[in-house]
Coordinates of C-alpha atoms and ligand atoms in Angstrom, one line a residue:
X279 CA 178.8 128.0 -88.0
X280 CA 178.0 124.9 -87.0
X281 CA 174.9 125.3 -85.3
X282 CA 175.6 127.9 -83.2
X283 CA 173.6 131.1 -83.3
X284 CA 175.5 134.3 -84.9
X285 CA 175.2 135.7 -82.0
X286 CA 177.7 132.7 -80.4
X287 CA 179.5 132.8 -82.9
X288 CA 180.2 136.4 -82.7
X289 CA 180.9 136.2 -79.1
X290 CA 183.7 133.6 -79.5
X291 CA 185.5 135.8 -82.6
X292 CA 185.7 138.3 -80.4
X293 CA 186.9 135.9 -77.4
X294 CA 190.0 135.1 -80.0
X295 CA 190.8 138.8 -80.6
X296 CA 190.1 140.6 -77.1
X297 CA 188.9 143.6 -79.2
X298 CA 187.8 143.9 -83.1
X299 CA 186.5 145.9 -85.6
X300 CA 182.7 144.7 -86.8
X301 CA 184.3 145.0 -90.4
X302 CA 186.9 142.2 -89.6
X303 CA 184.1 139.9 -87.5
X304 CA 181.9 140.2 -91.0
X305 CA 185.2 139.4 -92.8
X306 CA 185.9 136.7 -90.6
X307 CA 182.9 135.2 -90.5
X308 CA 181.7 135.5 -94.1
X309 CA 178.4 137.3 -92.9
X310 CA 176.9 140.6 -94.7
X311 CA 178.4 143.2 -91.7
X312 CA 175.0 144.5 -91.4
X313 CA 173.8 141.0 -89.7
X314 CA 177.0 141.4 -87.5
X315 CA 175.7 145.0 -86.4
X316 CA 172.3 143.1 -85.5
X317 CA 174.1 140.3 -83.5
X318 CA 176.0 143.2 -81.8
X319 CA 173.2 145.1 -80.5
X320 CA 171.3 141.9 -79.5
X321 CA 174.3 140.9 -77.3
X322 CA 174.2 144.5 -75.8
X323 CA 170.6 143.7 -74.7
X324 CA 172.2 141.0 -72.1
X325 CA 173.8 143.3 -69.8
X326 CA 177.7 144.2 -70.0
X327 CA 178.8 141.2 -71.9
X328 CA 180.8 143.5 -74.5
X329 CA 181.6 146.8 -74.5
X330 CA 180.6 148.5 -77.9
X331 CA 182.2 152.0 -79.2
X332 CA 180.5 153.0 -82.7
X333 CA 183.0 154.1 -85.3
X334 CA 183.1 156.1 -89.0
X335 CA 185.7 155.0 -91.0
X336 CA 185.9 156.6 -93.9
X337 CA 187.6 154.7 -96.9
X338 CA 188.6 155.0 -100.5
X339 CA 186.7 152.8 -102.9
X340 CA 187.3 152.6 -107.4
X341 CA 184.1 153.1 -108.5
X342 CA 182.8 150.9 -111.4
X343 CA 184.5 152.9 -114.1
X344 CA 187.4 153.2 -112.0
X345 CA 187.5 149.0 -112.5
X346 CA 187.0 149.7 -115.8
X347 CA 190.6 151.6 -116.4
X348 CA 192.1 148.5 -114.0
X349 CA 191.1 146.6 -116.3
X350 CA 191.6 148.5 -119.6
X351 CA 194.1 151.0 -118.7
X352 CA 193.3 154.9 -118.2
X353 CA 192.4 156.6 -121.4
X354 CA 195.5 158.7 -121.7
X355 CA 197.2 156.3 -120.9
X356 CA 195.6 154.1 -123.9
X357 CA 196.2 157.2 -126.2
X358 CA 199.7 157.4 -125.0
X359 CA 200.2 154.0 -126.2
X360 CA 198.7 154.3 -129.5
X361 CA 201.2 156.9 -130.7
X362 CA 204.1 155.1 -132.2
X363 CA 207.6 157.1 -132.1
X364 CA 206.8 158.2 -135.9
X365 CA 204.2 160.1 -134.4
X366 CA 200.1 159.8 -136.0
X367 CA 197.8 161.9 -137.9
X368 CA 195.2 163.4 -134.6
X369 CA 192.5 162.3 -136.5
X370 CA 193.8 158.7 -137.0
X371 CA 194.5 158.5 -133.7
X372 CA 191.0 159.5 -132.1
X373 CA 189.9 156.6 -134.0
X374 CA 191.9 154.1 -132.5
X375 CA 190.8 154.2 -128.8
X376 CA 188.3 154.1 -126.8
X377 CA 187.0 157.0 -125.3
X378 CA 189.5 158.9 -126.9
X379 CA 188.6 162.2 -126.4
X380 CA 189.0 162.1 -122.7
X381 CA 192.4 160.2 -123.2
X382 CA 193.4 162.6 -125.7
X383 CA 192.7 165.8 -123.5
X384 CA 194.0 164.3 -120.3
X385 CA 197.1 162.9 -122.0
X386 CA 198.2 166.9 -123.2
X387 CA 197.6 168.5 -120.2
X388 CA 200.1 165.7 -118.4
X389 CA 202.0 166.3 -121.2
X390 CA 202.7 162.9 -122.1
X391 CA 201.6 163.8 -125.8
X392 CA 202.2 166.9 -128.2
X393 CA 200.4 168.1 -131.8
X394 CA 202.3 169.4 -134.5
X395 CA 199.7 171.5 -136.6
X396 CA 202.1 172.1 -139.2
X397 CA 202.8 169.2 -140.6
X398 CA 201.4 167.9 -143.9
X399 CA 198.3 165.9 -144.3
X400 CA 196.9 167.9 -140.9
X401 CA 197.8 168.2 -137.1
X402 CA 200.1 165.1 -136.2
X403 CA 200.5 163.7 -132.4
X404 CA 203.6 163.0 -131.2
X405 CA 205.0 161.1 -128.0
X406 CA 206.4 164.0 -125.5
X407 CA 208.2 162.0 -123.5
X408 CA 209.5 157.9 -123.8
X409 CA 208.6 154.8 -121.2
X410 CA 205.9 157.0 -119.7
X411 CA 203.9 154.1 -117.0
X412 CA 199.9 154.4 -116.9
X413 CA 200.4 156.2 -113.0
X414 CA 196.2 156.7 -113.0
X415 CA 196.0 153.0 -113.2
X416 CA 198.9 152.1 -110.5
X417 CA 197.1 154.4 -108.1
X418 CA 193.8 153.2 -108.9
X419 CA 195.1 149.9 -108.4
X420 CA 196.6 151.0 -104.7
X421 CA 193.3 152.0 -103.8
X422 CA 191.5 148.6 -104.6
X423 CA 194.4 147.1 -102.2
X424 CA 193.8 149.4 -99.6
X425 CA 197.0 151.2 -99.6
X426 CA 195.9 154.7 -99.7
X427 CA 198.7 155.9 -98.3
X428 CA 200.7 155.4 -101.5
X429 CA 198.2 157.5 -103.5
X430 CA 198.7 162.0 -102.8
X431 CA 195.8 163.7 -101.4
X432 CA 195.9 165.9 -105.2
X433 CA 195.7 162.7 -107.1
X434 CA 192.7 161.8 -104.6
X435 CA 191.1 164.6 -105.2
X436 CA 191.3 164.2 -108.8
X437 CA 190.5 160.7 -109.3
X438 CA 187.1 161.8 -107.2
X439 CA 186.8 164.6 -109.7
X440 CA 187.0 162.0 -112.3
X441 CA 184.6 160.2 -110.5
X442 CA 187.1 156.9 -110.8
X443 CA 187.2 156.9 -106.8
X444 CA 185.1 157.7 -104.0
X445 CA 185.3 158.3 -100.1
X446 CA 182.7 156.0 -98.5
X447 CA 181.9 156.3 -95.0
X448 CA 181.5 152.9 -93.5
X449 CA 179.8 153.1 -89.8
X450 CA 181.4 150.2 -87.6
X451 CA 181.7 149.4 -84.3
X452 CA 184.8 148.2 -82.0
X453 CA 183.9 145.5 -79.9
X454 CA 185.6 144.5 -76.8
X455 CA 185.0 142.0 -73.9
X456 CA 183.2 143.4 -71.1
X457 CA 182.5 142.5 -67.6
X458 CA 180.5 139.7 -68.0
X459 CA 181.7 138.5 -71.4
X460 CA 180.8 134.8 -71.4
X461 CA 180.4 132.6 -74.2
X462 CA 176.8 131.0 -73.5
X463 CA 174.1 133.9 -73.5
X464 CA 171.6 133.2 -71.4
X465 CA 168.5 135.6 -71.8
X466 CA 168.0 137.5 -68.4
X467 CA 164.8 137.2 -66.6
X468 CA 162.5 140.0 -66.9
X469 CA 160.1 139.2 -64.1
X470 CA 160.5 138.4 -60.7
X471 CA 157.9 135.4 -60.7
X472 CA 155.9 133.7 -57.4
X473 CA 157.6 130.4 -58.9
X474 CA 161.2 131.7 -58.3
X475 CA 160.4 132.7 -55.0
X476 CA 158.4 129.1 -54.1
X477 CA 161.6 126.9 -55.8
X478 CA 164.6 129.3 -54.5
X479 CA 165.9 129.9 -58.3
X480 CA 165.9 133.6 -57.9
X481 CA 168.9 133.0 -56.0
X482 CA 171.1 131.8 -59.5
X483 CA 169.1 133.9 -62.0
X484 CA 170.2 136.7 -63.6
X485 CA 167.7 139.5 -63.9
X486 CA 167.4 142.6 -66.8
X487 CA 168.1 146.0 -65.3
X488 CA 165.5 148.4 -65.3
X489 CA 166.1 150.7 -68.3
X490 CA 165.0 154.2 -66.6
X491 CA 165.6 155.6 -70.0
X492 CA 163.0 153.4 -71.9
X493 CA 159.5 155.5 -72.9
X494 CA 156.3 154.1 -71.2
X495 CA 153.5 152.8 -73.2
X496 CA 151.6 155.9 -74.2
X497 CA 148.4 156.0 -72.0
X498 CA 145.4 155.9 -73.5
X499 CA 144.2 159.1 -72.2
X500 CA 141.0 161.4 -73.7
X501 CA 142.3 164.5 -75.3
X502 CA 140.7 167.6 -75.0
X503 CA 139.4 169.5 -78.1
X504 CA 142.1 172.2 -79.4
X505 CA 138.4 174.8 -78.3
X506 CA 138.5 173.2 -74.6
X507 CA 142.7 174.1 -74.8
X508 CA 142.0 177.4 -76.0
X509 CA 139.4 177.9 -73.5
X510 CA 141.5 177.2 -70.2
X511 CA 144.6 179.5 -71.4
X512 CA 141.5 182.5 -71.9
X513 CA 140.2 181.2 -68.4
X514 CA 143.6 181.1 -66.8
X515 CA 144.4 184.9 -67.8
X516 CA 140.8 185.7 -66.3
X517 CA 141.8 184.0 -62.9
X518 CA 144.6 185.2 -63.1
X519 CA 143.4 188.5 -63.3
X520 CA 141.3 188.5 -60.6
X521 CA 137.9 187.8 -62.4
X522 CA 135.0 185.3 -61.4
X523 CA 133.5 182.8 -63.3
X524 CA 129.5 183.6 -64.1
X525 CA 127.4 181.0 -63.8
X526 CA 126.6 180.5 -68.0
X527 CA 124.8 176.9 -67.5
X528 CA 121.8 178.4 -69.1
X529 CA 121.7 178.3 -72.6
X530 CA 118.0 179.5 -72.9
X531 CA 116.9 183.1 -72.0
X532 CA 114.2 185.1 -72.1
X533 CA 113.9 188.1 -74.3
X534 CA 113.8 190.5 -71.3
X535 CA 117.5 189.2 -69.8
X536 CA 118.8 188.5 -73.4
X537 CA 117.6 192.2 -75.0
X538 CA 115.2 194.5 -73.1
X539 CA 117.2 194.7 -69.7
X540 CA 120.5 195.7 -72.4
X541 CA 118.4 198.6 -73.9
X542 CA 118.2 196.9 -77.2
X543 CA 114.7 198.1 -78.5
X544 CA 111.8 195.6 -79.0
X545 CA 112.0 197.1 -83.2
X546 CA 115.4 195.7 -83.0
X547 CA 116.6 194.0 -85.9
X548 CA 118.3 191.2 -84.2
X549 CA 115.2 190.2 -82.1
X550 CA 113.7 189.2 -85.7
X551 CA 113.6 185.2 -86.1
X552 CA 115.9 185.6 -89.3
X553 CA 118.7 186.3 -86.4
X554 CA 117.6 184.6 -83.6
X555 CA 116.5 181.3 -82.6
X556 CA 112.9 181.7 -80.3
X557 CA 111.7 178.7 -78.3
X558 CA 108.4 176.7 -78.7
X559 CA 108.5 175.3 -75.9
X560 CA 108.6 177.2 -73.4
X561 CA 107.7 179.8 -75.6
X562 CA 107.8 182.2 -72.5
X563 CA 109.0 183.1 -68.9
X564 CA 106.9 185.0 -66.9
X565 CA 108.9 185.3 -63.8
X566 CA 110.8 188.7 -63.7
X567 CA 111.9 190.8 -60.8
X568 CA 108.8 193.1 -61.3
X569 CA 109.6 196.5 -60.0
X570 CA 113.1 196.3 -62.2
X571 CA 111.0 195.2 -65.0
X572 CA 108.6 198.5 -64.8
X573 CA 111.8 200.2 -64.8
X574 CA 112.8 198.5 -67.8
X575 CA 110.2 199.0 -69.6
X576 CA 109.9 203.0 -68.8
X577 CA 113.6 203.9 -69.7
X578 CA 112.5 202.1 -73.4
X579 CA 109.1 204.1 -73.8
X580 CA 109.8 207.1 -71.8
X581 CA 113.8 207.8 -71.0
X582 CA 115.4 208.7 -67.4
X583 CA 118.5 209.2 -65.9
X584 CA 118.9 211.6 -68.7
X585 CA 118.1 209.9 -71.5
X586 CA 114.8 210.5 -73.2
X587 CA 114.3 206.7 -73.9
X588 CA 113.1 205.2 -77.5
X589 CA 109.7 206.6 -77.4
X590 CA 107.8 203.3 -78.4
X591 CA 105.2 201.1 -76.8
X592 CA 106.8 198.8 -74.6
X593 CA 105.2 195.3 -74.3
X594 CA 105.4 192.9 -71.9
X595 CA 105.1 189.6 -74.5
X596 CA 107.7 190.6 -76.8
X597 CA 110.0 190.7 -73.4
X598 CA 108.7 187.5 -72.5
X599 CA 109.8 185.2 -76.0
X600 CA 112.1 182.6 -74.7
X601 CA 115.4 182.4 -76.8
X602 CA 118.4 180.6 -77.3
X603 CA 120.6 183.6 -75.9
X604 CA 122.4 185.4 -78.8
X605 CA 125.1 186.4 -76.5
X606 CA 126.6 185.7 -72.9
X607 CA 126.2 189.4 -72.1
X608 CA 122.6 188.1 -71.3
X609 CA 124.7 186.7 -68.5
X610 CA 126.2 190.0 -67.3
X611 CA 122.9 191.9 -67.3
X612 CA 122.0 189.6 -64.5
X613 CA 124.7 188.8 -63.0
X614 CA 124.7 193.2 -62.5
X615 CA 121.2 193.5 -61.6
X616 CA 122.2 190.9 -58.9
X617 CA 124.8 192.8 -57.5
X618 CA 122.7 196.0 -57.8
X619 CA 120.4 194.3 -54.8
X620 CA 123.5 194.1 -52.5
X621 CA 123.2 196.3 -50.1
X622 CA 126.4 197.6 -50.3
X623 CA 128.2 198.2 -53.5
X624 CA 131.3 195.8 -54.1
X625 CA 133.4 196.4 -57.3
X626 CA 133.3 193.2 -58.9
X627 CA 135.5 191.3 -62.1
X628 CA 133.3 188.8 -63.9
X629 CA 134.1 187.0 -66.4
X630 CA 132.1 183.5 -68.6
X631 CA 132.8 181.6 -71.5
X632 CA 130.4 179.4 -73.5
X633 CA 128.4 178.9 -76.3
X634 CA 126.1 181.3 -77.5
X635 CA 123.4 181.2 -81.0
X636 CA 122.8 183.0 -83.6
X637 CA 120.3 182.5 -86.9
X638 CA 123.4 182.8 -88.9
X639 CA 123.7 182.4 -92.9
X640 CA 126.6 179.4 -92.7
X641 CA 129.3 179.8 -94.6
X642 CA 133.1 178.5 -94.0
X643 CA 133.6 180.5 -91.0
X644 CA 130.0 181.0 -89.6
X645 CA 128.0 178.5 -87.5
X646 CA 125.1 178.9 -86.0
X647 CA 126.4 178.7 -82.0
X648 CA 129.8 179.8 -80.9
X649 CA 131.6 179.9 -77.8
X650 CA 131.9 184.2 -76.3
X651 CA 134.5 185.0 -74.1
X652 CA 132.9 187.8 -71.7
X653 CA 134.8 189.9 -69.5
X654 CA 132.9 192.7 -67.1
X655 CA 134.5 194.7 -64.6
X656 CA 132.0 197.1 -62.4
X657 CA 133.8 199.8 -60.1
X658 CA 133.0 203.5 -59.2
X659 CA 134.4 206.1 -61.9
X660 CA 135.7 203.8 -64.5
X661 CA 136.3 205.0 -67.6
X662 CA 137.3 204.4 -71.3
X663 CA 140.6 204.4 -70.6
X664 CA 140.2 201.9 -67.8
X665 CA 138.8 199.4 -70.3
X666 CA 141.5 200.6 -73.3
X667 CA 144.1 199.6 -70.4
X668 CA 142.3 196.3 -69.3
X669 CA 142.1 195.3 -72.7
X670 CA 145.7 195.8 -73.6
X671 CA 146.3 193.7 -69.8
X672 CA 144.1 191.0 -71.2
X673 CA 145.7 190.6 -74.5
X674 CA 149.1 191.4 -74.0
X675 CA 148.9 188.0 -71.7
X676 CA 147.5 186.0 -75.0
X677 CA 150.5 187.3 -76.7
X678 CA 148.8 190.1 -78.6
X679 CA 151.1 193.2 -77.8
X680 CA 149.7 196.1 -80.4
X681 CA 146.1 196.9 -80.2
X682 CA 143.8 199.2 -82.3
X683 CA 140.4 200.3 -81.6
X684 CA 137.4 201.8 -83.9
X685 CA 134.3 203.4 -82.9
X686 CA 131.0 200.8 -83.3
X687 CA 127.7 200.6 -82.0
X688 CA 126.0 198.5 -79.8
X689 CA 122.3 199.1 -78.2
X690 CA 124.1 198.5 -74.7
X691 CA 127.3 200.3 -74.6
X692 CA 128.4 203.9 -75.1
X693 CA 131.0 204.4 -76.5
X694 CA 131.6 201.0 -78.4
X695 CA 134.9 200.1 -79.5
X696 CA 135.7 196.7 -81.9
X697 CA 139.0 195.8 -81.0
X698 CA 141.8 194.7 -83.8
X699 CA 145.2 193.2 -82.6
X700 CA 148.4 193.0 -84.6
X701 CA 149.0 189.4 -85.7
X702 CA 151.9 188.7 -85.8
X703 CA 152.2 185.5 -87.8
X704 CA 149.6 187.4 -90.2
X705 CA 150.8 190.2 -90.3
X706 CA 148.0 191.8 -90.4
X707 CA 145.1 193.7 -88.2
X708 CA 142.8 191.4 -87.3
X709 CA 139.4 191.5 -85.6
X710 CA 139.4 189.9 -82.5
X711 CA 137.0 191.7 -80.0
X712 CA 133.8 193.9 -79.2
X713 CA 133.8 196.2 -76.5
X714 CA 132.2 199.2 -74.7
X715 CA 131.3 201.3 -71.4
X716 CA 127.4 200.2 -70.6
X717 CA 125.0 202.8 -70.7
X718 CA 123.6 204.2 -67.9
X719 CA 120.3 203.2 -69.6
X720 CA 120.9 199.8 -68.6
X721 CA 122.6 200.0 -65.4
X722 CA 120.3 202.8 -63.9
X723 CA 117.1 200.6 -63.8
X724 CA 118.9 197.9 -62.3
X725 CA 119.7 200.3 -59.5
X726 CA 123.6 200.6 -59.4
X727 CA 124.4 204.0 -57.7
X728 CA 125.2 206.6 -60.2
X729 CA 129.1 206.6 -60.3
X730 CA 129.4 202.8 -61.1
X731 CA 130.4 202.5 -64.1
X732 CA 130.6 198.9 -66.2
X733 CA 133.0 198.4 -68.7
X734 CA 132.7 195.2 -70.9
X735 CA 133.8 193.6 -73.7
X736 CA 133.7 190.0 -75.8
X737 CA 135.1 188.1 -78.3
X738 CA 134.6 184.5 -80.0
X739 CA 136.9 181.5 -78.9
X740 CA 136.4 180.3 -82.3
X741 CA 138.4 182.7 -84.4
X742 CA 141.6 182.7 -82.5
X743 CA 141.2 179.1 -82.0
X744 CA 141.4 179.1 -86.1
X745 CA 143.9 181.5 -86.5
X746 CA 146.7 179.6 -84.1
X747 CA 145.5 176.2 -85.9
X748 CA 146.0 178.0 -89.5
X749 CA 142.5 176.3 -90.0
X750 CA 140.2 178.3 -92.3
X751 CA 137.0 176.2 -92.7
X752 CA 135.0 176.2 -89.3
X753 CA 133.9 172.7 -90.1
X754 CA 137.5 171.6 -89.6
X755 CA 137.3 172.5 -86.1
X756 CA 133.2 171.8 -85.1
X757 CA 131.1 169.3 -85.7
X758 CA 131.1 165.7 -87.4
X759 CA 133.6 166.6 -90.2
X760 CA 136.2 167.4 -87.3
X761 CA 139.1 165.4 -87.6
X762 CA 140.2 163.2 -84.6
X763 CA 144.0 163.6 -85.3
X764 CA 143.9 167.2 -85.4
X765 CA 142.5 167.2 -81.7
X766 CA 145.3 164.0 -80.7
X767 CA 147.5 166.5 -82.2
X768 CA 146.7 169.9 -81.6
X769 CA 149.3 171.1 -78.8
X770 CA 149.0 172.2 -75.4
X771 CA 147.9 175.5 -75.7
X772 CA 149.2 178.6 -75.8
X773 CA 148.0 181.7 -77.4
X774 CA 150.9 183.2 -79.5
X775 CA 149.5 185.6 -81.6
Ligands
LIG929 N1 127.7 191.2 -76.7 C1 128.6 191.6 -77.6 C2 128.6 190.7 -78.8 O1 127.8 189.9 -78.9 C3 130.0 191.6 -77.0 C4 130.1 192.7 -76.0 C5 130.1 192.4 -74.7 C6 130.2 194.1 -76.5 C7 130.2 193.5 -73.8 C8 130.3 195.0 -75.6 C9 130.3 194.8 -74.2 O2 129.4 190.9 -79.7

């Protein structure tokens, strides 16, 4: 190639022939084809020097054994030969060959041989017909030459059954001169520099086009935790909706906001340290709206509005242990007390998400925090069936379409409901919320006129979070273990249950 690049050198083979096959250029050029291919698609790179049209040709090959019977002759044909015109004991004659079995079999069913059982001594083989030619090894040898055409598409099919020939595909390309075919490639500029301007040689340069289809460097953007993705589809349905965000910035509460003011009882076993985390520091609050908190304290030890209470001894320091809140509905109880001081009654949709704590036993899918999902709506007259149809609202837009509910308890709410949803991935009923009209018990005291009634319910952002990630250790998904791949990788979210 006499010094000349392969990519030259390409460029002036196909100068000669206007148009040529990549097969014929490796041919030509006495290069492996695949190093043609390469100098091809680097010439592309300069613009419209060649045009390029990619091509499968598909082409008969002999396969080793089929060189084999060029070489040796096809087995029946061999067995053929081997039986003189005095014909030769079948035994004899398997000897004589190689693989005579093959040859021996093949050579009957062309007929080109016949057995006499009868004769004496055992079964003798006979020529069936004189000056036979060896046809397997004539077409065999076509086939090397390249002139398929003289071989049937039945005799193809059996020499691939035979596995003598095979039908490679062979991926070329046709390459013609283009546009700007030239014989000296000179590498287009990629940058328009201040130099070219200055010396005037941007005038004579050629310059790359802008490839609109090329991919962009992938930017090295933050990713948001697969949690944060779940979160804004839940807070997108709730805007969406018509609900408010609560303020939730406060992770610690006091006992009054986090249990007295929702009628859980001061005996309660989830105000016992083994289920909740108290503060030491502040160990109390002593700021509460005071008349409320009489109030409070009366509807626990002595009932009203209808309801004759718990009947214990209310105390103010049990009310005042400060506490990581154990739930968000903390939230709401304030959030309803404030809008029981507006002077007018407004129906209101509130919603929150964020993390709440619990003195949990840990296990695979239990930490101590999580994040609740909260949703309150306060309106005159609402009922059960408001918050049965708000529910199936709410999760019919995270892709939940069948809902069931059971009775529960809750010191708060009457009646309770947990919520299970048809997963349909699962296929099965799954947990996936809490739920419940709050008692009067607790709105009463915070002076919301009689016919407002609150309907609520909440759920964790952890366990559909799992569930769409088909992760089943909690680990995976919070704290140090997490993997930083799964939250490059986790998709854009959307709930599809
Ligand atoms: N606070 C409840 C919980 O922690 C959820 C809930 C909220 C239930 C509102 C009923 C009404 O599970």
């Amino acid at each position: 190639m006499n010094g000349d690049s392969l990519q030259e050198c390409v460029l002036k083979q196909i100068g000669k022939y206007e148009a040529v096959d990549s097969n014929v250029l490796a041919a030509a050029l006495e290069v492996d084809h695949q190093a043609i291919v390469g100098a091809i698609k680097s010439i592309q790179c300069f613009g419209d020097v060649i045009k390029v049209e990619p091509r499968n040709n598909k082409k008969w090959c002999v396969t080793d054994e089929g060189k084999l019977v060029i070489k040796n002759g096809s087995y029946e044909y061999n067995i053929y030969q081997a039986v003189p015109t005095e014909g030769i004991l079948q035994s004899e004659l398997l000897q004589k060959v190689s693989n005579a079995k093959i040859g021996f079999s093949k050579a009957m069913s062309n007929k080109m041989i016949k057995v006499d059982k009868k004769c004496e001594g055992g079964a003798r083989v006979f020529r069936n017909q004189e000056d036979l030619k060896d046809e397997t090894w004539s077409n065999l040898v076509a086939l090397q030459n390249g002139n398929v055409g003289q071989v049937g598409e039945k005799v193809l099919a059996e020499l691939k059954k035979r596995k003598l020939a095979q039908e490679v595909v062979n991926k070329s390309f046709f390459v013609e001169k283009g546009e700007a075919f030239t014989l000296k490639l000179e590498k287009p500029e990629t940058d328009l520099t201040a130099q070219m301007i200055q010396d005037g040689s941007w005038k004579t340069k050629t310059f790359k086009e802008y490839n609109y289809n090329a991919l962009g460097a992938p930017p090295a953007a933050g990713h948001l935790h697969p949690l944060m993705k779940v979160r804004s589809a839940y807070r997108q349905i709730f805007l969406e909706m018509g609900f408010t965000e609560m303020p939730t910035n406060s992770f610690v509460e006091s006992s009054f906001w986090n249990f007295d003011a929702l009628f859980q009882p001061q005996q309660h076993p989830a105000r016992d340290a083994h289920d909740t985390f108290f503060i030491n520091d502040p160990a109390i609050s002593t700021k509460f709206p005071q008349e409320y908190l009489e109030r409070v304290k009366t509807v626990h030890s002595k009932g009203g509005f209808g309801s004759q209470g718990y009947r214990y001894d209310w105390k103010i320091d049990e009310a005042q242990k400060n506490v990581l809140r154990t739930h968000t509905t903390a939230v709401s109880a304030r959030m309803l007390y404030n809008l029981a001081q507006q002077k007018e009654f407004k129906p209101v949709k509130y919603f929150s998400i964020d993390r709440v704590f619990r003195n949990e036993t840990l296990d695979a899918t239990h930490l101590a925090e999580f994040q609740q999902v909260e949703g309150v709506v306060a309106d005159r007259s609402v009922t059960l069936g408001d918050l049965m149809g708000v529910l199936h609202e709410f999760f019919r837009k995270l892709g939940v379409h069948q809902l069931r509910f059971k009775p529960a308890y809750n010191p708060y709410t009457e009646p309770s409901m947990e919520v299970f949803g048809y997963h349909s991935g699962l296929k099965k009923w799954v947990e996936i919320g809490n739920s419940g009209v709050f008692r009067p018990e607790m709105l009463r005291p915070m002076g919301l006129p009689e016919d407002v009634n609150v309907i609520a319910w909440g759920l964790s952002l952890e366990r559909p979070t799992m569930i769409k990630l088909g992760i089943d250790n909690i680990r995976d998904l919070v704290g140090h273990k997490v993997d930083l791949q799964m939250v490059y990788d986790s998709p854009i979210c959307q709930m599809d249950f």
